[in-house]
Every structure is written in structure tokens, then in C-alpha cells.
Amino acid sequence: MMTHLRHITSSGIPGCSVRRSRSALLGSVSWGTAALLAVSVISVPVTAEDDGLGGYLSDTLDEAVFFSATLTHESALDLNDGNGQKVETILQPELEIELPDGLSLTAIGRARWDVRDRLEPGSPSQDSTATISRRWLASDDVDFELREFYVDAPTSFAHFRIGKQQTVWGQADGLKVLDVVNPQDFREFILDDFEDSRIPLWTFAAEVPVDDFMAEFLWIPDQTYNDLPEADALYALTAPRFVPEAIPGFTVIQREPDRPDDIIADSDAGARLLGMVDGWDFSLNYLFHYDDNPVLRRRVQGTTVTINPVYERTHLLGGTFSNSFGDFVLRGELGYSFDRFFLTDDPTDSDGVEESDNVSSVIGLDWNGLDDTFVSAQIFGDYLTNDINGLVRDQFEATTSLLVRRSFLDEDLVAEVIWLQSVNSGDGLIRPKITYQVDDNVKLWAGADIFFGTSDGVFGQFNDNDRFLFGVQFSF
């Protein structure tokens, strides 16, 4: 059945899954850690006057090594059937080591335990993730991940950051326009914070001052792409725009995805220029990359449909702007992607997809004219330049968002609600939340995620997944 297709794209293109042994995954994490650790060790100078690396670390341990961690527990209760969606505990340690010559090493790990195991049932395949970036799956409900591991190296002409890291482009809340350098983990759809749902990549980044501007250059030799839930997961995508409808009487054969794997030829590259002109903050962005979702090409022979997922290159051009006017901030993003592919249900189409350029945008207006209150409204647009016959989505689509936040008790107590709604299909998502900062080290929260609309919509497909959640975080 077509509903077994796993990786789904914004254009509705799923991929497939391949299971791998845990020993292979453990080996990949070990090699990834060792590779960058070697870089950091080589970066420490040892001269004849020194006592060696051990002496350096011993003399400076108290001043040069900084450790912190968070322990977070969050549980979510399904409001429709009363079952637990997740009972999740996460330990996230962070280590920063100051090295000679202004260098520093940062390492961030994550150990995650979800007793319910409904978000990623069993052992997920990780077929969309490069071997060096994969998690170690200790069991069906426990995984370990090296989230970030990088060296910062300032020089007289540039600042370099080398290693596994997140690169943040764009300013939009809730949905993404330009913030696509890193792929995304959709195990909880878009309910996770961006910082937690971004998949860090092994990246060589450089920031170079150019007069009054800042230029950023990226080289990403990491063939890791969006990670979407498999068909038996709680937040598996099911809307027609994401999962092609099964053809009655036909047998479907799903091939393994053709994921790029050449570290040089298949790497991504990008550049960004940031600055301010007449009070306007702006950026100009360019990214040459593989679309993080595979194109699902079909081939029909008799009563057999063969699905061949393939990752395709695209160019992204775009920019951001923002400016403040009294109590208001006006901001926006625009992105133009070349040669993307979108699903069609046209029975005469040979491979079930059609090509089009894609224009995405967001305009946002923020207001903080009332004490302890913040209001933000946004409208997102997504337009396909080609008129595609049988397109399973509208050629132009719009989504609105509204955020209202109010703080109390000297900002220790914060109440907020976020509302996202599709203008075209009328479905949406409402997210009320209350957060209480007990002290510097303890935070509590409770909230809900309420979906509405029909099952054909981006949000409405999860109409049966409404949930109440509560959590606590300890920092130390």
C-alpha cells in the first residue's frame, strides 16, 4: 500500500526505510566523535617548554573547562483516547573547553528515554541520515546522540567554526522559509522547538567581516536529510499532499532511497551577507543543496507500480529584512527555490511528479506596546510558478499565525497561545502554554496542542492527536 511510504516532503514526496544493525550505528557515532576530537587535540600547541598536553590540561582545568547540563521530563496525554503519547526524559550535557590561541571546543550530547515509544516505534531505520551523524539506538525506547561537536577558531580576518553544528537562517516563528540549512526531525510534526528539531550537520563555517557587513560561508559534507516518522508512528504524515493515494488493483513495489553519499561531490554549500542600511537589518542568502526530501518517482508496468525515491539538487536564493518603528517591528523573509518537484494525481503523467520553481515568503509584525505583553502576527505564502495539471495542493497557499504572550511575577510566570491556520483549507493548530520559572535551575510548564480541520489538511491530518502535556526541567 502507498500508505507505507515513509519520508514525506513539503511537496508530498515520501521515501522508504531500511533497518541497520545497532553495532553499525555505534561504530558510526564513535568514528564521528573521534574524527573531531583528533582535530581539537591537534589544535593544542605543545612546545619544548610545555609539560605536554596533559600538563596543559592539568594547569588550566579549573579555568578552561565549563560543564553544564539539563535534565528534562515531559509527558503528553492524548485527549481523544486518554493514552500517553510520550513519557520522555532527556539528559543533555554540554562541555566547553577553552584551548590556546583563542580556540574553544564545544560538545553537546543527548540521552533520550521515551517509555511510551509511540513517536518512533521500534528501532527507526535512519536511512535519511549519513552514517557519521546517526544516533546510537540502545533499545526501542532509548537513544544517544552527539548533537553538536565543534571547534571555534577566531583569526585576524575571520571566525571559523568546524564540526557538527546548527546553522540558523531566517526569523520566522512556527514555520520555515529560509531556515533550511539543517534538516528537521518531524517525530512530533512541528511541535518541537526548532533548536531541538533541527538535525545538526558536520559543517565548515566561516564568518568574514567585509567593511560594515558580515559574510558567512558554509561547506557541508554531510548527506543527512529530513527525518520523518514511519507509517506506524503517531505523527506519520497521511494527508494526500504527502502520501499518494493507492491505485486500486495495483501492486506497489518500493525501492530503497537513492541517498547521495559522496562526501565531496554531494556536499552542500552556501553563503550569506548580513548588514544594516538606513536602520534596516537585512541578509542576502544563497544555498546550493539537495532538497531534504526525496522525489518519489513512479514507474507503472502492467498492474505493478514501482516507487523510486531520489534526492534532487536545488538552488535557493533569498533574503530577510527587519526594522523597528516605535513599539512595532516589521520583518520578513523571501526564498526562491529552483527546480523542485511536486506530486500530481494526473493518471497520464509518466512518473507522478512535475517540476516547478517555488517561491516562499513570510511577513511578520511584532508589537510590545503594553508592559509584559508581546504580540506577533505572521502570514506565510507559498507559490508554484508552473501551473501543474493534477497538482494535489493549491498553486498558491497561505498560512497565518498569531502569538500572544503575557508575563507575570517579574517574568517568572509566562502565559502564551500560538494559533496557526491554513487560509486555503481552514485547518489549523492552537497551542496554549503556561511556564513557571521556580528558580534559576528549575522550570515547570503545562500546555496543550489542539489540531482542527479535515484529514486532507496539513494540520487537520492530526485531528485525532490532540494532547495535554506537562514538563519539568532542571539545569545544573
XYZ file of C-alpha atoms in Angstrom:
476
model
C 0.000 0.000 0.000
C 1.159 3.545 -0.684
C 0.436 4.451 2.938
C 3.586 2.561 3.942
C 5.784 5.190 2.309
C 7.801 6.941 4.981
C 9.733 10.108 4.126
C 7.333 12.848 3.085
C 8.295 16.155 1.570
C 6.701 19.569 1.583
C 5.828 18.724 -1.991
C 4.332 15.412 -0.924
C 7.196 13.075 -1.798
C 7.775 10.182 0.601
C 10.781 7.903 0.811
C 11.376 4.485 2.267
C 13.091 2.821 5.193
C 15.996 0.421 5.669
C 16.868 -1.118 9.051
C 20.500 -1.230 10.134
C 22.286 -3.064 12.942
C 22.912 -1.289 16.238
C 26.576 -2.208 16.116
C 26.944 -0.281 12.873
C 25.245 2.714 14.436
C 27.520 2.605 17.475
C 30.528 2.448 15.222
C 29.405 5.473 13.241
C 28.978 7.595 16.359
C 32.395 6.546 17.641
C 34.121 7.446 14.377
C 32.312 10.802 14.236
C 33.419 11.702 17.733
C 36.976 10.522 17.190
C 37.401 12.492 13.972
C 36.639 15.869 15.500
C 38.357 15.058 18.793
C 41.529 14.495 16.788
C 41.116 17.951 15.272
C 40.770 19.537 18.715
C 43.811 17.695 20.108
C 45.961 18.694 17.145
C 44.880 22.303 17.714
C 46.579 22.397 21.163
C 50.202 23.518 20.793
C 52.831 21.557 22.736
C 56.328 23.042 22.804
C 59.596 22.030 24.421
C 58.863 24.422 27.300
C 55.482 22.785 27.978
C 54.830 19.677 30.030
C 52.787 18.376 27.107
C 49.047 18.202 26.617
C 48.457 16.542 29.984
C 50.322 19.306 31.794
C 48.400 21.992 29.979
C 45.041 20.453 30.844
C 46.065 19.895 34.461
C 47.199 23.503 34.944
C 44.138 25.080 33.363
C 41.338 22.646 34.166
C 39.558 24.918 36.634
C 39.640 27.935 34.326
C 39.278 26.395 30.884
C 36.652 23.666 31.263
C 32.975 24.536 31.664
C 30.284 21.905 32.149
C 26.517 22.307 32.287
C 23.529 20.078 31.716
C 19.753 19.979 31.645
C 17.521 17.135 32.756
C 14.068 17.427 31.195
C 10.960 15.318 31.666
C 7.853 15.844 29.544
C 4.714 13.741 29.359
C 1.889 14.105 26.845
C -1.623 12.680 27.297
C -3.800 12.043 24.243
C -7.072 13.944 24.738
C -9.015 11.660 22.383
C -8.272 8.190 23.763
C -6.652 9.000 27.117
C -3.434 7.148 26.279
C 0.007 8.597 26.805
C 1.618 9.945 23.648
C 5.001 10.130 25.325
C 6.678 9.841 28.719
C 10.058 11.258 27.816
C 13.173 12.026 29.844
C 16.141 13.796 28.232
C 19.596 14.416 29.656
C 21.550 16.972 27.636
C 25.117 17.636 28.855
C 27.249 20.430 27.400
C 31.011 20.739 27.683
C 33.098 23.743 26.630
C 36.883 23.712 26.725
C 38.976 26.819 26.147
C 42.133 25.973 24.203
C 45.275 28.034 23.492
C 45.342 30.795 20.879
C 41.669 31.651 21.438
C 40.385 28.267 20.273
C 37.488 26.569 22.027
C 35.828 23.171 21.789
C 32.095 22.650 22.396
C 30.402 19.270 22.771
C 26.662 18.737 23.333
C 25.179 15.289 23.822
C 21.689 13.928 24.311
C 20.400 10.798 26.023
C 16.664 10.266 25.471
C 14.302 7.733 27.020
C 10.637 7.565 25.967
C 8.730 4.887 27.857
C 5.711 5.000 25.522
C 7.693 4.512 22.271
C 4.838 5.774 20.084
C 6.682 8.609 18.328
C 9.297 6.266 16.816
C 8.015 2.715 17.377
C 10.748 0.105 17.499
C 14.136 0.996 16.030
C 13.841 3.659 13.281
C 15.854 2.982 10.144
C 17.735 6.325 9.986
C 18.059 5.760 6.232
C 17.925 9.525 5.598
C 20.889 10.166 7.920
C 24.570 9.943 6.996
C 26.383 7.158 8.831
C 28.636 9.552 10.747
C 25.624 11.534 12.044
C 23.387 8.702 13.219
C 22.148 8.119 16.732
C 23.030 5.040 18.746
C 19.788 3.163 19.362
C 20.438 1.382 22.656
C 16.917 -0.102 22.673
C 13.483 0.598 21.216
C 12.916 3.429 23.708
C 16.450 4.716 24.451
C 18.821 6.545 22.110
C 22.054 8.510 22.441
C 23.210 11.267 20.106
C 26.190 13.541 19.699
C 24.128 16.650 18.999
C 26.945 19.153 18.424
C 30.729 18.902 18.431
C 32.718 21.800 17.012
C 35.839 23.909 17.333
C 35.682 27.725 17.251
C 38.806 29.307 15.775
C 38.986 33.124 15.644
C 41.659 34.675 13.434
C 42.593 38.198 12.419
C 40.466 38.022 9.270
C 37.676 35.524 10.020
C 35.953 33.377 12.623
C 35.836 29.666 11.802
C 33.535 27.040 13.305
C 34.329 23.478 12.262
C 32.334 20.431 13.276
C 28.802 19.228 13.906
C 26.602 22.271 14.437
C 23.338 24.098 13.756
C 23.181 26.945 11.250
C 20.198 29.243 11.763
C 18.900 31.296 8.846
C 15.657 33.240 8.978
C 13.432 34.782 11.644
C 10.026 33.154 11.150
C 8.140 31.514 14.025
C 6.238 28.242 13.714
C 7.044 27.505 10.060
C 10.222 27.845 7.999
C 11.126 29.846 4.904
C 14.922 30.265 4.872
C 15.834 28.225 7.945
C 16.543 25.149 5.816
C 20.315 24.712 6.061
C 19.799 21.963 8.631
C 17.246 19.220 8.004
C 14.466 18.666 10.522
C 13.293 15.808 12.725
C 9.492 15.515 12.426
C 8.940 12.833 15.095
C 6.467 15.266 16.713
C 5.468 17.038 13.483
C 6.327 20.740 14.080
C 5.565 20.689 17.822
C 9.209 20.582 18.965
C 11.204 23.797 19.345
C 13.337 24.462 16.264
C 16.531 24.119 18.312
C 15.507 20.590 19.296
C 14.066 19.519 15.940
C 16.944 20.746 13.766
C 19.350 17.956 12.844
C 22.911 19.284 13.313
C 25.293 18.726 10.383
C 29.058 18.371 10.059
C 29.864 21.803 8.661
C 32.792 24.083 7.882
C 31.579 27.643 8.581
C 33.436 30.937 8.257
C 32.333 34.476 9.148
C 34.354 37.178 7.397
C 33.913 40.937 8.071
C 33.582 42.909 4.827
C 33.594 46.661 5.559
C 30.390 47.258 7.540
C 28.916 43.882 6.606
C 29.461 40.273 7.595
C 29.835 37.469 5.057
C 29.174 33.864 6.048
C 30.363 30.861 4.026
C 29.286 27.244 4.528
C 30.534 23.908 3.263
C 28.511 20.894 4.415
C 29.939 17.443 3.564
C 27.134 15.700 5.497
C 24.490 13.844 3.467
C 21.786 13.915 6.140
C 18.221 14.854 5.223
C 14.786 15.308 6.823
C 13.760 12.541 9.211
C 10.040 11.852 9.085
C 8.079 9.226 11.005
C 7.464 5.785 9.592
C 3.928 4.678 8.787
C 3.225 3.179 12.231
C 4.353 6.273 14.142
C 1.930 8.597 15.920
C 2.762 11.603 13.710
C 3.205 9.794 10.393
C 2.030 12.105 7.606
C -1.159 10.883 5.927
C -2.634 13.856 4.020
C -2.940 13.325 0.225
C -0.383 16.039 -0.486
C 2.170 13.937 1.406
C 1.116 10.351 0.683
C -0.001 9.455 -2.862
C -3.341 7.698 -2.998
C -3.193 3.966 -3.624
C -4.310 2.808 -7.078
C -6.978 0.086 -6.709
C -5.897 -3.251 -8.147
C -2.205 -2.314 -8.399
C 0.746 -3.833 -6.550
C 3.263 -1.328 -5.179
C 6.994 -2.098 -5.007
C 9.021 0.398 -3.021
C 12.734 0.726 -3.744
C 15.357 1.913 -1.276
C 16.017 5.671 -1.499
C 18.973 6.700 -3.602
C 20.609 8.844 -0.906
C 23.709 10.773 -2.069
C 26.873 9.541 -0.345
C 29.874 11.218 -1.988
C 31.381 13.462 0.689
C 32.734 15.937 -1.902
C 30.504 15.767 -4.984
C 27.310 15.526 -2.916
C 28.169 18.192 -0.338
C 26.109 21.369 0.099
C 27.440 24.927 0.043
C 26.013 28.308 0.931
C 26.758 31.955 1.576
C 25.048 34.799 3.392
C 25.681 38.548 3.609
C 24.373 40.391 6.679
C 24.271 44.090 7.384
C 22.270 47.214 8.153
C 21.290 50.020 5.786
C 19.279 53.067 6.936
C 18.027 51.238 10.017
C 17.056 48.071 8.145
C 18.723 44.821 9.172
C 18.979 42.564 6.147
C 20.535 39.396 4.823
C 21.073 38.008 1.334
C 21.156 34.214 1.234
C 22.226 31.538 -1.238
C 22.244 27.765 -0.719
C 23.214 25.063 -3.224
C 21.875 21.872 -1.705
C 19.935 18.688 -2.065
C 16.283 19.127 -1.225
C 15.945 17.492 2.190
C 13.101 15.336 0.886
C 13.374 12.758 -1.898
C 11.426 12.989 -5.121
C 9.164 9.940 -5.322
C 9.201 8.872 -8.956
C 6.841 6.105 -10.005
C 7.027 3.627 -12.862
C 3.950 1.668 -13.953
C 4.285 -1.687 -15.705
C 1.054 -3.616 -16.119
C -0.537 -3.756 -12.667
C 2.715 -3.041 -10.812
C 3.775 0.393 -9.583
C 7.466 0.781 -8.676
C 8.424 3.714 -6.447
C 11.968 5.097 -6.797
C 12.838 7.837 -4.248
C 15.645 10.103 -5.475
C 17.170 13.214 -3.889
C 17.448 16.169 -6.279
C 19.604 19.300 -6.260
C 18.111 22.771 -5.955
C 19.332 26.359 -5.655
C 17.819 28.643 -3.000
C 18.064 32.421 -3.317
C 16.544 34.655 -0.685
C 16.814 37.329 1.923
C 15.490 38.730 5.174
C 14.695 42.212 6.462
C 13.593 43.806 9.730
C 13.174 47.266 11.223
C 11.614 48.749 14.343
C 9.035 51.545 14.361
C 8.269 52.578 17.928
C 6.558 49.637 19.605
C 6.410 47.674 16.344
C 8.920 45.514 14.478
C 8.319 44.711 10.826
C 10.179 41.689 9.476
C 10.071 39.375 6.519
C 11.705 36.596 4.530
C 11.645 35.623 0.870
C 13.011 32.454 -0.699
C 13.104 31.343 -4.339
C 13.902 27.658 -4.958
C 14.674 26.388 -8.442
C 13.597 23.045 -9.902
C 11.595 21.449 -7.107
C 9.216 18.540 -7.682
C 5.577 18.170 -6.646
C 3.074 15.321 -6.619
C 0.377 15.095 -9.247
C -2.565 12.716 -9.468
C -2.731 13.078 -13.256
C -3.031 9.450 -14.483
C -1.304 10.353 -17.764
C 1.820 11.650 -16.014
C 4.677 9.204 -16.584
C 6.342 9.412 -13.155
C 3.745 11.090 -10.896
C 5.717 14.278 -10.251
C 6.094 17.612 -12.028
C 8.813 20.238 -11.789
C 8.317 23.867 -10.779
C 10.174 26.726 -9.170
C 8.856 27.556 -5.700
C 8.504 30.988 -4.054
C 8.032 31.042 -0.269
C 7.664 34.090 1.956
C 6.598 35.416 5.329
C 5.704 38.879 6.587
C 5.606 39.403 10.348
C 4.589 42.269 12.628
C 5.596 42.224 16.309
C 4.171 44.558 18.977
C 5.313 45.125 22.570
C 3.469 48.356 23.343
C 1.936 47.003 26.556
C 4.070 46.185 29.598
C 4.887 42.470 29.927
C 2.992 41.704 26.706
C 4.175 40.545 23.301
C 2.006 40.038 20.208
C 3.232 38.690 16.879
C 1.260 38.113 13.671
C 2.591 36.451 10.516
C 1.337 35.460 7.098
C 3.177 32.818 5.077
C 2.869 32.422 1.322
C 3.917 29.515 -0.898
C 3.611 29.774 -4.686
C 4.496 27.418 -7.546
C 5.497 29.232 -10.719
C 4.209 26.459 -13.021
C 0.559 25.543 -13.488
C 0.715 21.768 -12.932
C -2.077 19.522 -14.170
C -3.455 17.336 -11.367
C -1.490 19.105 -8.624
C -2.584 17.692 -5.246
C -2.138 21.057 -3.498
C -3.141 24.604 -4.466
C -0.759 26.545 -6.681
C -0.724 29.355 -4.087
C -1.189 28.612 -0.414
C -1.264 30.915 2.603
C -0.947 30.218 6.315
C -1.425 32.715 9.145
C -0.069 32.678 12.680
C -0.748 34.666 15.837
C 1.284 34.600 19.056
C 0.123 36.349 22.237
C 2.414 36.190 25.280
C 1.945 37.767 28.727
C 4.382 37.581 31.652
C 3.640 37.938 35.380
C 5.537 37.876 38.688
C 8.592 39.673 37.307
C 8.545 37.381 34.253
C 8.726 34.190 36.336
C 5.261 33.196 35.088
C 4.553 33.326 31.346
C 1.252 32.524 29.620
C 1.040 32.296 25.840
C -1.034 30.959 22.993
C 0.034 30.274 19.402
C -2.510 29.885 16.616
C -1.583 28.564 13.146
C -4.198 28.278 10.396
C -4.240 27.418 6.718
C -6.135 30.021 4.707
C -6.800 27.578 1.862
C -8.097 24.509 3.704
C -9.206 26.069 7.007
C -7.398 23.584 9.239
C -5.043 24.682 11.969
C -3.310 24.257 15.307
C -3.802 26.042 18.650
C -1.101 25.791 21.340
C -1.793 27.331 24.791
C 1.035 27.061 27.338
C 1.937 28.272 30.841
C 5.556 28.291 32.053
C 6.742 28.955 35.613
C 10.411 29.603 36.453
C 10.649 28.274 40.017
C 14.244 29.474 40.413
C 17.388 29.753 38.321
C 17.611 25.969 37.999
C 14.023 24.677 37.866
C 11.290 25.336 35.300
C 7.749 23.918 35.096
C 5.234 24.074 32.265
C 1.870 22.788 31.111
C 0.099 23.195 27.803
C -1.933 21.649 25.018
C -1.720 21.063 21.271
C -5.149 21.216 19.627
C -5.493 20.341 15.927
C -8.612 21.070 13.898
C -9.791 20.598 10.317
C -10.231 17.733 7.863
C -7.776 14.891 7.329
C -6.757 16.357 3.947
C -5.072 19.342 5.610
C -1.507 19.794 6.810
C -2.764 20.298 10.384
C -6.095 18.500 10.132
C -4.428 15.161 9.386
C -3.582 15.077 13.116
C -7.090 15.934 14.304
C -7.068 12.769 16.439
C -3.742 13.655 18.091
C -4.863 16.474 20.407
C -2.842 16.319 23.610
C -2.253 17.814 27.041
C 1.365 17.995 28.166
C 3.320 18.941 31.256
C 7.021 19.056 31.974
C 9.833 19.996 34.308
C 13.435 20.952 33.575
C 16.397 21.005 35.946
C 19.522 22.941 34.979
C 22.878 22.392 36.605
